[in-house]
Coordinates of C-alpha atoms in Angstrom, one line a residue:
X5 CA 125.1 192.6 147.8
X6 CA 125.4 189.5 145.8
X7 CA 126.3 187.3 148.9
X8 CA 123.3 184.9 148.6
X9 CA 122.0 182.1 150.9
X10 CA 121.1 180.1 150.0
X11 CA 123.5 179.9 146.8
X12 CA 122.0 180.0 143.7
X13 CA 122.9 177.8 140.3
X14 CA 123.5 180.3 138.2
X15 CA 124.3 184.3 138.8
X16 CA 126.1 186.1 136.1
X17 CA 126.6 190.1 136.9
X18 CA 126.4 192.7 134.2
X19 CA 128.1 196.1 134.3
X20 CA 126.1 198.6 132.8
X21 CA 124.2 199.7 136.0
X22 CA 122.2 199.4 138.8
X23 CA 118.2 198.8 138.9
X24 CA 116.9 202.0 140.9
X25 CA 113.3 201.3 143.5
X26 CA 111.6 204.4 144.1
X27 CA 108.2 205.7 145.2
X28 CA 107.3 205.2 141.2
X29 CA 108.4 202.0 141.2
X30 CA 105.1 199.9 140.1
X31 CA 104.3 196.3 140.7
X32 CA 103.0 194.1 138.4
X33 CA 101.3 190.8 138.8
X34 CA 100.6 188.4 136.2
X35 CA 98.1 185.7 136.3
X36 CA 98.8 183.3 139.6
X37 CA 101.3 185.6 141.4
X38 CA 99.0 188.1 143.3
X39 CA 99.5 186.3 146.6
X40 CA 103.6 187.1 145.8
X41 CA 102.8 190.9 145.1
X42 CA 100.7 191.4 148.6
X43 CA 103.9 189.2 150.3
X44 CA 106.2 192.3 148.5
X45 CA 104.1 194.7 149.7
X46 CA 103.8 193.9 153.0
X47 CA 106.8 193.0 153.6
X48 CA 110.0 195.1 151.2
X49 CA 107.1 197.6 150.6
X50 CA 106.7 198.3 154.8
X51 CA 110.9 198.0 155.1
X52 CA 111.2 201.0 152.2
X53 CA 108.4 202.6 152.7
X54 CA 107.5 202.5 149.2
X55 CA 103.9 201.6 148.0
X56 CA 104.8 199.4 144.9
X57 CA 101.4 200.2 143.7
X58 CA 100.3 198.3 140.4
X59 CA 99.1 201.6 138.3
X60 CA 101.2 204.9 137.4
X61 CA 103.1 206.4 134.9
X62 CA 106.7 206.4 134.7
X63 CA 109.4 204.8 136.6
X64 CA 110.1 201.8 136.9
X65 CA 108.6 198.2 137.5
X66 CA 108.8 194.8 139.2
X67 CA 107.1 192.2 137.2
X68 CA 105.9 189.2 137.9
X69 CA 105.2 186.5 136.2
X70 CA 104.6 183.0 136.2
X71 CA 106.6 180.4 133.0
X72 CA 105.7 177.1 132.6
X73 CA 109.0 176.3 131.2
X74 CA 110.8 176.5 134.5
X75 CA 110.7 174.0 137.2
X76 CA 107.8 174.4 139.6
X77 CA 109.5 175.9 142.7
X78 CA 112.4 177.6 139.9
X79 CA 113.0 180.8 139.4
X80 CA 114.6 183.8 136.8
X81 CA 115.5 187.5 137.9
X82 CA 116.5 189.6 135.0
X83 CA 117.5 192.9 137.3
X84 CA 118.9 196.0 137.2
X85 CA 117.6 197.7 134.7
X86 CA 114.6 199.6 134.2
X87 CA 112.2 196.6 135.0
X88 CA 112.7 194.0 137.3
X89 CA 111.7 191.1 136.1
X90 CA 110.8 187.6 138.7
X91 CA 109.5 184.4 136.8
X92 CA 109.3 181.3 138.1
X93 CA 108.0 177.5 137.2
X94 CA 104.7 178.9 139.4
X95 CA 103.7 181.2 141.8
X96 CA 106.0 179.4 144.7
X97 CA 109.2 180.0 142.4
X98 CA 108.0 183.6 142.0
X99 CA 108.0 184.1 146.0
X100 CA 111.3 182.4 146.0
X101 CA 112.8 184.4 143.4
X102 CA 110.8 187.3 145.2
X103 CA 113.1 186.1 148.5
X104 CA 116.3 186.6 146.8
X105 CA 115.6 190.0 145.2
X106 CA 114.7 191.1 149.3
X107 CA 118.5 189.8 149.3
X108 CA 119.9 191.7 147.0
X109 CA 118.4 195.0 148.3
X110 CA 120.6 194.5 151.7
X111 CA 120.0 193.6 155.4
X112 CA 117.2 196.7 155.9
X113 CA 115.0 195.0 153.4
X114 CA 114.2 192.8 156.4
X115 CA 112.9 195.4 158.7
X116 CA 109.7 196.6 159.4
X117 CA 109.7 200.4 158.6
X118 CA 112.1 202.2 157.0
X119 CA 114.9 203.7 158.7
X120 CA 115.6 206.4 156.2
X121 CA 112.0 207.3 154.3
X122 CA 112.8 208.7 151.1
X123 CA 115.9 206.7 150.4
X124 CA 116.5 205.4 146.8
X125 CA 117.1 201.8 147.0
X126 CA 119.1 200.0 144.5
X127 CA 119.3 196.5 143.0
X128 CA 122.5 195.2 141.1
X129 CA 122.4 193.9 137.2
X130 CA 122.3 190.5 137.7
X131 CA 120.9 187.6 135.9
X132 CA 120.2 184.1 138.5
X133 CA 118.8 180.7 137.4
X134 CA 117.9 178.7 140.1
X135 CA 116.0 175.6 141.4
X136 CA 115.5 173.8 144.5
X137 CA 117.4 170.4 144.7
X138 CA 114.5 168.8 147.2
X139 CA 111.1 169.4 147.0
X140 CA 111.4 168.5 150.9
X141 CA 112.9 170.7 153.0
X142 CA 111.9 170.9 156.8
X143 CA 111.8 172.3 159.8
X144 CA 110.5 170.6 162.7
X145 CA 109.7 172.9 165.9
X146 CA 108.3 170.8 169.1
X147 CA 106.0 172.9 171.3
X148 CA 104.6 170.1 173.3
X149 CA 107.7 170.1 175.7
X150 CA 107.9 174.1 175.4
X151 CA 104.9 175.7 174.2
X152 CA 105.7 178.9 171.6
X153 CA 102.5 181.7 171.5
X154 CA 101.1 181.5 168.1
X155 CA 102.7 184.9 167.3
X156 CA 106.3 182.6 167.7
X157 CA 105.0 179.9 165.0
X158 CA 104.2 182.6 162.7
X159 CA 107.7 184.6 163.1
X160 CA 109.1 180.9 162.3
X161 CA 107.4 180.5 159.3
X162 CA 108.6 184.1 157.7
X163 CA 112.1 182.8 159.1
X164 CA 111.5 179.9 157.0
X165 CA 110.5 181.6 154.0
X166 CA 113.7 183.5 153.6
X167 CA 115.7 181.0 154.1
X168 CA 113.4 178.9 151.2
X169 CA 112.4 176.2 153.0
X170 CA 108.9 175.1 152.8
X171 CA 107.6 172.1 155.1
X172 CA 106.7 172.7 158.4
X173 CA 106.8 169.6 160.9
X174 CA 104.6 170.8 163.8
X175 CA 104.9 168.7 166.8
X176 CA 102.0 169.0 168.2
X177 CA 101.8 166.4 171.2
X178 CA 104.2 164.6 173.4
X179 CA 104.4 163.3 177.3
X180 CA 104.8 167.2 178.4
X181 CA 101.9 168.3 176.9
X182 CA 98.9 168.1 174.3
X183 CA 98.7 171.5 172.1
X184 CA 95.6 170.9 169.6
X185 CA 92.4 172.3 170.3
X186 CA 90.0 168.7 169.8
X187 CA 86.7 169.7 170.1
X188 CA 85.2 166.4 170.7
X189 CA 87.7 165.4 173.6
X190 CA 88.0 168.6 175.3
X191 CA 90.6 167.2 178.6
X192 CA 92.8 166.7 175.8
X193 CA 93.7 170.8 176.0
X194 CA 91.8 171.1 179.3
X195 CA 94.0 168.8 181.0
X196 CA 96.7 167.5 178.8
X197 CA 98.1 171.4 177.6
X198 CA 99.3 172.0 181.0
X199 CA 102.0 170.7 183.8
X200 CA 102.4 171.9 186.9
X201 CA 106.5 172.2 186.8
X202 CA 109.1 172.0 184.5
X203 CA 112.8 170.4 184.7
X204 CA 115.1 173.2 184.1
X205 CA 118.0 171.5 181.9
X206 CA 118.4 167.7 181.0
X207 CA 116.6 165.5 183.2
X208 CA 119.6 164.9 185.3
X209 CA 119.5 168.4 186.5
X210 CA 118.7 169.0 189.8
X211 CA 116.9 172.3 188.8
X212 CA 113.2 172.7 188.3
X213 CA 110.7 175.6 187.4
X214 CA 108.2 175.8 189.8
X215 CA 105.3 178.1 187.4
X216 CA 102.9 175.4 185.9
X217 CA 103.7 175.5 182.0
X218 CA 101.2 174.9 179.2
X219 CA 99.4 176.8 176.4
X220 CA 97.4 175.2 173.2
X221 CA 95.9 176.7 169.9
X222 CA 92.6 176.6 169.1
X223 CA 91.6 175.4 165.8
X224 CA 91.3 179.4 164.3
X225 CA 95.0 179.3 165.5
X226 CA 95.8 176.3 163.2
X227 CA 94.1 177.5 160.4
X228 CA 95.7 181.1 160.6
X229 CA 98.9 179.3 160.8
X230 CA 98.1 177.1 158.2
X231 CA 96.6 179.9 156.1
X232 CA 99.7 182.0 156.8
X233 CA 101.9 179.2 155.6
X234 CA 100.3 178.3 152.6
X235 CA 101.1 182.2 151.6
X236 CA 104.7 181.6 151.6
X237 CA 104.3 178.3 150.2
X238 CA 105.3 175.8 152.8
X239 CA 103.0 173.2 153.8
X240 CA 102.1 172.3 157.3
X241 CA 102.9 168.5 158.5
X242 CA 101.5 168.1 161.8
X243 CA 102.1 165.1 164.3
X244 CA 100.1 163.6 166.8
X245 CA 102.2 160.7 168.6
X246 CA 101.1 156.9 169.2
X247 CA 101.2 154.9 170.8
X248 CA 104.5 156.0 172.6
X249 CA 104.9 159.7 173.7
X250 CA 101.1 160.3 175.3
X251 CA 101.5 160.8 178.7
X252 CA 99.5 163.5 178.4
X253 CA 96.9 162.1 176.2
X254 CA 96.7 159.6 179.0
X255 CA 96.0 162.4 182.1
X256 CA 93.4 163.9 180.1
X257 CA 91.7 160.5 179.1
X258 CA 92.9 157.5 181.7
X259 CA 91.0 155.0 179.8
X260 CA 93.6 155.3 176.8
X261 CA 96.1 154.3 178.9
X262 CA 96.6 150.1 179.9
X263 CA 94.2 150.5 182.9
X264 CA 95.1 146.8 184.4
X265 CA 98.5 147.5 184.8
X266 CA 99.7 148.4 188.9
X267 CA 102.0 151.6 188.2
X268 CA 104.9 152.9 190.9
X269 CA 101.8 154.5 192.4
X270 CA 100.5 151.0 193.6
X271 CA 97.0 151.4 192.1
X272 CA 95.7 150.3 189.3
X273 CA 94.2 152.4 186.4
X274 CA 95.3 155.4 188.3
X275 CA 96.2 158.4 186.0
X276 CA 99.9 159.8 185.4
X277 CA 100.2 163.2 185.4
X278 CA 101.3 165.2 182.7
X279 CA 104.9 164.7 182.6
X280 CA 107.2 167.3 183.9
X281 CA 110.4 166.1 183.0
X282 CA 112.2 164.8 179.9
X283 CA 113.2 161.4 178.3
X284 CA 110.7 158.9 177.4
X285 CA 107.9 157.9 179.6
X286 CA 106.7 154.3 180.2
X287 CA 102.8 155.5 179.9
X288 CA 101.6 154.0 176.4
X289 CA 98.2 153.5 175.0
X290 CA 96.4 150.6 175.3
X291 CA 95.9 148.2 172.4
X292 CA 92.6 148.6 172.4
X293 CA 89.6 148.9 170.1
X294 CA 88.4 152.4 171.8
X295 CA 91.8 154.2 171.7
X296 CA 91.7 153.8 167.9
X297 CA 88.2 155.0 167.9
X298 CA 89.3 158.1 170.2
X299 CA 92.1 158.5 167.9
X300 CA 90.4 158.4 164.6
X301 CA 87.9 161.2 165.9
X302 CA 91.2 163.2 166.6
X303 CA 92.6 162.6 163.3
X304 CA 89.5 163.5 161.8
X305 CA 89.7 167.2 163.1
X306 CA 93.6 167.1 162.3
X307 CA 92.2 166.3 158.5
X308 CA 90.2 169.2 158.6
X309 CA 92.3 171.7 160.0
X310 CA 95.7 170.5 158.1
X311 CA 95.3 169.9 154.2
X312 CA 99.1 168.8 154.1
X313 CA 99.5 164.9 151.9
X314 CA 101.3 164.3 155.3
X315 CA 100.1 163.3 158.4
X316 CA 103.0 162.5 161.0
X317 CA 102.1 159.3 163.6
X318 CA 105.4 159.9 164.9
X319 CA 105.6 156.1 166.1
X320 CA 108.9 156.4 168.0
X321 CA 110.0 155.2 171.5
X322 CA 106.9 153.2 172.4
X323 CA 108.3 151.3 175.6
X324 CA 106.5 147.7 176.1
X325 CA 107.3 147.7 179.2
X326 CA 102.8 148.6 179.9
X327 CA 101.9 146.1 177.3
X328 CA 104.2 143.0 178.7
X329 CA 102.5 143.6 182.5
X330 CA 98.7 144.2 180.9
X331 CA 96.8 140.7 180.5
X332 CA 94.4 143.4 177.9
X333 CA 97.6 143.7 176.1
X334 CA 98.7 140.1 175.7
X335 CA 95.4 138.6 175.1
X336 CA 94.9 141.1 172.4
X337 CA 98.5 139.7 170.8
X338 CA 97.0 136.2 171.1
X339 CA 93.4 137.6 169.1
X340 CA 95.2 139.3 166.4
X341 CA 98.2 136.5 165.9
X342 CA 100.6 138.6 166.4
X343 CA 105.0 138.5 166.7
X344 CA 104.9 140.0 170.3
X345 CA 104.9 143.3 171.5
X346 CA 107.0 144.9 168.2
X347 CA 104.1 143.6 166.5
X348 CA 101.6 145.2 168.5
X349 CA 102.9 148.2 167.9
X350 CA 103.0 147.6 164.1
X351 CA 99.4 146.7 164.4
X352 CA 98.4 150.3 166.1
X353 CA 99.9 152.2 163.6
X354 CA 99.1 149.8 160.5
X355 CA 95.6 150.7 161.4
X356 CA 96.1 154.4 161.0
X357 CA 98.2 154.0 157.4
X358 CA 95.2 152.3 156.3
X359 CA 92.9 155.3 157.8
X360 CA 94.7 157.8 156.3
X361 CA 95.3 156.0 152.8
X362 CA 91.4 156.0 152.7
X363 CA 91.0 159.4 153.4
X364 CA 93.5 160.3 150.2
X365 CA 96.2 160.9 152.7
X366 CA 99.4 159.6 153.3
X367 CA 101.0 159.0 157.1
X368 CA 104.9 158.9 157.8
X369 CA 106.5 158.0 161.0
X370 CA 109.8 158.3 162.4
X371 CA 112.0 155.4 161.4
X372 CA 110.4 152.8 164.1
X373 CA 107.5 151.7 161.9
X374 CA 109.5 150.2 159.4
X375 CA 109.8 147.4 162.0
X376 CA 106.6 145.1 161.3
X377 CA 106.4 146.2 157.8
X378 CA 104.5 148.9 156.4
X379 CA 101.7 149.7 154.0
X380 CA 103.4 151.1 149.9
X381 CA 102.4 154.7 150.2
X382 CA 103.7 155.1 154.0
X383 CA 106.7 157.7 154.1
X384 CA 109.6 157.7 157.0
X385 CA 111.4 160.4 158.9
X386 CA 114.7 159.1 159.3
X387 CA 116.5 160.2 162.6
X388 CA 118.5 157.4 164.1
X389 CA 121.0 158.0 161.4
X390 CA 121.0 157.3 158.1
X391 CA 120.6 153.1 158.3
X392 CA 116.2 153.5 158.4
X393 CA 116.2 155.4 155.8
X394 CA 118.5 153.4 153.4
X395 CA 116.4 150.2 154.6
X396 CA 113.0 152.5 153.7
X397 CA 114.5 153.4 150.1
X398 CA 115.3 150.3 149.4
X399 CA 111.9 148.8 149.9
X400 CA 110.4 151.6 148.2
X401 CA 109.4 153.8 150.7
X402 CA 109.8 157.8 150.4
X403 CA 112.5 159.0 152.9
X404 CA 113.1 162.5 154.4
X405 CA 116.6 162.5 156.1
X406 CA 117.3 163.7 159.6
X407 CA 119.7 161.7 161.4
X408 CA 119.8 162.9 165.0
X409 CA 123.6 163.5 165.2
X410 CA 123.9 165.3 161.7
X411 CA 120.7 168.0 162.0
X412 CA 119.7 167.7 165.6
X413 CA 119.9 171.9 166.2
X414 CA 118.9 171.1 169.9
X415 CA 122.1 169.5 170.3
X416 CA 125.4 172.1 171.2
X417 CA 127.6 173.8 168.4
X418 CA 130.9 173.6 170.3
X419 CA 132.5 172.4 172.8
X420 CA 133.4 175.4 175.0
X421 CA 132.1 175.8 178.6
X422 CA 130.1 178.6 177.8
X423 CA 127.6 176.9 175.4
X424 CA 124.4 176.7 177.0
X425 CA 123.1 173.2 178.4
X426 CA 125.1 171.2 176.1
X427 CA 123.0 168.3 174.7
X428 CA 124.9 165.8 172.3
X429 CA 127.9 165.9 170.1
X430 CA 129.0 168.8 169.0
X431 CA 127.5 169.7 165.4
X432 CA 129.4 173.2 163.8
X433 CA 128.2 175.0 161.2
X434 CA 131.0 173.7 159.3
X435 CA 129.5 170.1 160.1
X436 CA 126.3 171.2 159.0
X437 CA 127.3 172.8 155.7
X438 CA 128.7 169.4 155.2
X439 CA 126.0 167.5 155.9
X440 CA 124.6 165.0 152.9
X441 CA 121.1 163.7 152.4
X442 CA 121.5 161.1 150.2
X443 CA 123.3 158.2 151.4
X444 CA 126.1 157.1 149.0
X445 CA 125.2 153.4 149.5
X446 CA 121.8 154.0 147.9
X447 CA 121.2 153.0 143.7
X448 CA 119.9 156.1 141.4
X449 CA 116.7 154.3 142.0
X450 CA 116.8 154.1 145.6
X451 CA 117.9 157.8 146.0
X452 CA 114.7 158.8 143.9
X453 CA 113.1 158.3 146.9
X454 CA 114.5 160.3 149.0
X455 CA 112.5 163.7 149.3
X456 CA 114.7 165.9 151.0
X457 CA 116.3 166.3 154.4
X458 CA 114.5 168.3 157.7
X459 CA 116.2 169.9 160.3
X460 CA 114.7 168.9 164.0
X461 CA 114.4 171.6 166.4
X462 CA 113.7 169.6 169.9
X463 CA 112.3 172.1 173.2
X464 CA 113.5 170.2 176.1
X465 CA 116.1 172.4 177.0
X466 CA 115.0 175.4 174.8
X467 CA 112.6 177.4 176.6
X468 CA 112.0 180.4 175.2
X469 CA 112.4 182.0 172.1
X470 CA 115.7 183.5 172.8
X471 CA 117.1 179.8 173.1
X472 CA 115.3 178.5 170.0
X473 CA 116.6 181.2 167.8
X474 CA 120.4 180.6 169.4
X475 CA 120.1 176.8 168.9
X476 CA 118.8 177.5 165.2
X477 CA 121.4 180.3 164.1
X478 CA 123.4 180.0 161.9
X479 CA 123.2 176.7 161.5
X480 CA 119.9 176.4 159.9
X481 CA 121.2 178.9 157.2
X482 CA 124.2 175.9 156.3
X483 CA 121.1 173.4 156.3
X484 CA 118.9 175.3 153.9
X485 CA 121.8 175.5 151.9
X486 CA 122.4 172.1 151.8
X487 CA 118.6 171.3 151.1
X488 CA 118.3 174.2 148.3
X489 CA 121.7 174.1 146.5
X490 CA 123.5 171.2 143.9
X491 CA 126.4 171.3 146.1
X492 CA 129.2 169.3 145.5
X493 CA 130.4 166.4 147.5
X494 CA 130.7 167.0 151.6
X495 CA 134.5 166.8 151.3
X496 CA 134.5 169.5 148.2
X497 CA 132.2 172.3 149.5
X498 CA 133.2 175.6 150.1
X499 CA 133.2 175.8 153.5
X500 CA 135.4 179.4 153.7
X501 CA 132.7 180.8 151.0
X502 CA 129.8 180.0 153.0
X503 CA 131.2 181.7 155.6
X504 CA 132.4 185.0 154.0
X505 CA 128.4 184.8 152.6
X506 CA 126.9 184.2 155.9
X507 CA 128.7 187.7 157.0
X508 CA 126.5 189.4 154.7
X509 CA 123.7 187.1 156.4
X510 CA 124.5 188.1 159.7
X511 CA 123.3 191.4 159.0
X512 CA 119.6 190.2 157.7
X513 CA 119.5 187.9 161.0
X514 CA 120.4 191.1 163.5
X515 CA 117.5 192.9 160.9
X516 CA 114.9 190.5 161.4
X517 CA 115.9 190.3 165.4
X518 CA 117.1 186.7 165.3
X519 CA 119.5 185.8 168.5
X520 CA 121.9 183.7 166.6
X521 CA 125.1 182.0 168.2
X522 CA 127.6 184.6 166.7
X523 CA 131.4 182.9 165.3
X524 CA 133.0 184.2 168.8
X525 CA 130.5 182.6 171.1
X526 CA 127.8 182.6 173.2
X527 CA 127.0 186.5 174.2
X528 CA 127.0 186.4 178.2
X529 CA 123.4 186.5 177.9
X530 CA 123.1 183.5 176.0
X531 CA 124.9 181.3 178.3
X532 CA 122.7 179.4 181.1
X533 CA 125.8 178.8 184.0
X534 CA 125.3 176.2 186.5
X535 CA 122.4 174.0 184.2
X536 CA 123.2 170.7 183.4
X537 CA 123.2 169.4 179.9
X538 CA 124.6 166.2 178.6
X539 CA 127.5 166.7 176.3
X540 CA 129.0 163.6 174.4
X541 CA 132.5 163.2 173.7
X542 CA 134.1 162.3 170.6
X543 CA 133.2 162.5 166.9
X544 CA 129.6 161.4 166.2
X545 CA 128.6 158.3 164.2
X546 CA 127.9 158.8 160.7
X547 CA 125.4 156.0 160.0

């Protein structure tokens, strides 16, 4: 069972045996890796039924330890003798090492009790050397369009963890719905967590669920999830959206909204709704100076509950339409000497960079708020291809890559009529696995600043877990791959390797209970006949 993903740099096999786990087996923890040796034990300990206790006499042992010399999130296994032996550069390249020994031991290492108590389990005599190639590499889950039950976020972040991916982009707000707890503007879950229908496909579709929709967690939710994260070593980047993408911000609180403006209702400052179908809404916040003081009391409790360097303003798909009709709007243009409504907009979220900066925090956006300029430490999420961030890099910006039509998992993996509610161009796992963060047009310089790529999981059309997981799998096994591994150029990969590996993989997926796209196709349950997507022809643009 040497059929790792992702691939390491380095395995070399030896021949004189096989490492043997029994209920003698001890585990040791040196200095810094305890939080690794309660993960084992919870975790390969419950699937073998073996106590991996840290005192007794003979048999034999896991050790871990923690060596300066290798790279913080690297690792070294020395295995299959009679000690098992996990270093890495600290205790997060421990757990990842940790993550490839659960590997090693085969697909029921990933259950949750053993099937066969009293089984001898066995660990090949292998040497591996490896290291991350980004220090980024994301997932982003959106649970304002579809909510996911805590118990979801937490299953995400173990499915995270063995995969080695460690940055969680929680999208926590958006026109469908607002899912922080905010104890000081209470509508904001009270109101803005819940809609009272749903469109049931793309918005074209004719289909709607009629059950109101909603859910939000309180702020001991966030900081078990947080907690629970930092455990397996992946930080927590939330986002909270301005000024675009808060309708329902704006149910819960009208006066953030641009109050002077006569919406298709015909009166003015009357409230939307919390939006019930998808796309991008016209409602925006007002340029004004009490929706920054409303939002800095938000962002205060997001400070406290999320200790991430990262605070996402996402900053995307603001329509001006609001600010051109509001005389509030344009007089505040005039005040502040500003280049129009694009400038506006780079005001509002120039005002938060310099929040956060002063707060020892740093915000990134989606690859909008580059227009207007933006303050040196500011980061971007690149996602309408790869042209914002080339344009961030080269002004000296940090980068993380996601172009929409390269690791968009919402949109379909093929092209038959089967796939359920086709979004997009089609993206394979072959197009995936070929997928390349750094732009070739960027200097050695530039490319230092890219921090890694993130894979964006959007919940329009994904509305329960069972979709999620099928939109995800397998293709977020080929992107932590490509995030984790010094692969070679696009064109040079091995393609046919990954996929005799991800055979093996398929079996730790069915063990963990993920509902993965399998090679054939959709199983009939996965299919959604009769719901409208919005499939796109053609090959999709690279840049």
């Amino acid at each position: 069972m040497t059929d790792l993903v992702p691939a390491p740099r380095r395995l070399v096999r030896g021949h004189r045996g096989r490492g043997r786990l029994d209920e003698r087996t001890r585990l040791e923890a040196g200095p810094g890796t305890e939080g690794v040796a309660r993960w084992l034990r919870a975790t390969v300990g419950a699937a073998t039924g073996l106590s991996l206790a840290g005192h007794g006499d003979g048999g034999g042992r896991i050790l871990l330890a923690v060596d300066p010399a290798l790279p913080p999130e690297g690792y070294r296994l020395h295995l299959g003798g009679d000690d098992q032996v996990i270093a890495g550069g600290s205790a997060a390249g421990v757990f990842w090492g940790a993550q490839t020994v659960r590997q090693l031991l085969g697909p029921d290492a990933f259950r949750r009790a053993p099937l066969r108590p009293g089984r001898q389990w066995e660990l090949p005599e292998v040497t591996v050397e490896d290291a991350p190639r980004f220090g980024w590499r994301g997932l982003l889950l959106d649970v304002a369009r579809h909510f996911m039950p805590k118990e979801g976020v937490l299953r995400w972040l173990d499915l995270m963890a063995a995969h080695k991916l460690n940055v969680f982009h929680f999208h926590l707000t958006d026109d469908q719905g607002w899912r922080l707890e905010i104890r000081r503007h209470p509508r904001l879950t009270g109101t803005g967590s819940w809609r009272a229908r749903t469109k049931f496909g793309h918005r074209a579709s004719p289909l709607w669920d009629e059950k109101p929709h909603g859910g939000f967690y309180t702020q001991d939710d966030i900081r078990e999830i947080v907690a629970y994260a930092a455990e397996r070593h992946i930080a927590v980047v939330p986002e909270i959206d301005v000024p675009g993408h808060s309708q329902a911000a704006i149910a819960a609180y009208p006066e953030l909204g641009n109050t002077d403006v006569v919406p298709a209702s015909g009166k003015a400052g009357a409230a939307p709704a919390v939006w019930d179908t998808w796309g991008i809404s016209p409602h925006v916040l007002a340029p004004a100076e009490s929706t920054l003081r409303f939002y800095e009391g938000v962002f205060e409790e997001v400070l406290e509950l999320f200790p991430s360097e990262f605070v996402h303003v996402g900053g995307d798909e603001c329509l001006k339409d609001e600010w051109r009709a509001s005389p509030a709007a344009q007089a505040r243009i005039r005040e502040l000497g500003l280049d129009g409504e694009d400038g506006l907009q780079s005001w509002f979220l120039g005002h938060f960079d310099t929040w956060l900066s002063a707060r020892g925090r740093r915000l990134i956006g989606w690859d909008e708020i580059l227009e207007g300029g933006l303050a040196p430490g500011a980061a971007v999420s690149s996602w309408r291809g790869y042209a914002g961030g080339i344009a961030a890099a080269r002004a000296g910006h940090d980068v993380v890559m996601c172009p929409e039509q390269q690791v968009y998992l919402d949109h379909r993996q093929h092209d038959g009529p089967d796939e359920p509610v086709p979004i997009g161009y089609v993206r394979t796992l072959e197009d995936v696995y070929r997928f390349e963060p750094v732009p070739p047009e960027l200097t050695p310089e530039e490319a230092r600043h890219v921090l890694g790529a993130q894979a964006n999981l959007w919940t329009e059309t994904t509305e329960d877990q069972a979709r999620v997981d099928y939109q995800a799998f397998p293709r977020l096994a080929a992107f932590a791959e490509v995030a984790w591994s010094a692969l070679p150029a696009p064109a040079e990969r091995d393609f046919a390797g990954f996929e005799r590996r991800m055979q093996a993989h398929y079996g730790r997926l069915d063990a963990l209970g993920v509902g993965y796209r399998p090679p054939s196709g959709p199983r009939p349950w996965q299919r959604r006949p009769g719901v409208l997507g919005r499939p796109i022809e053609g090959p999709p643009p690279n840049r």
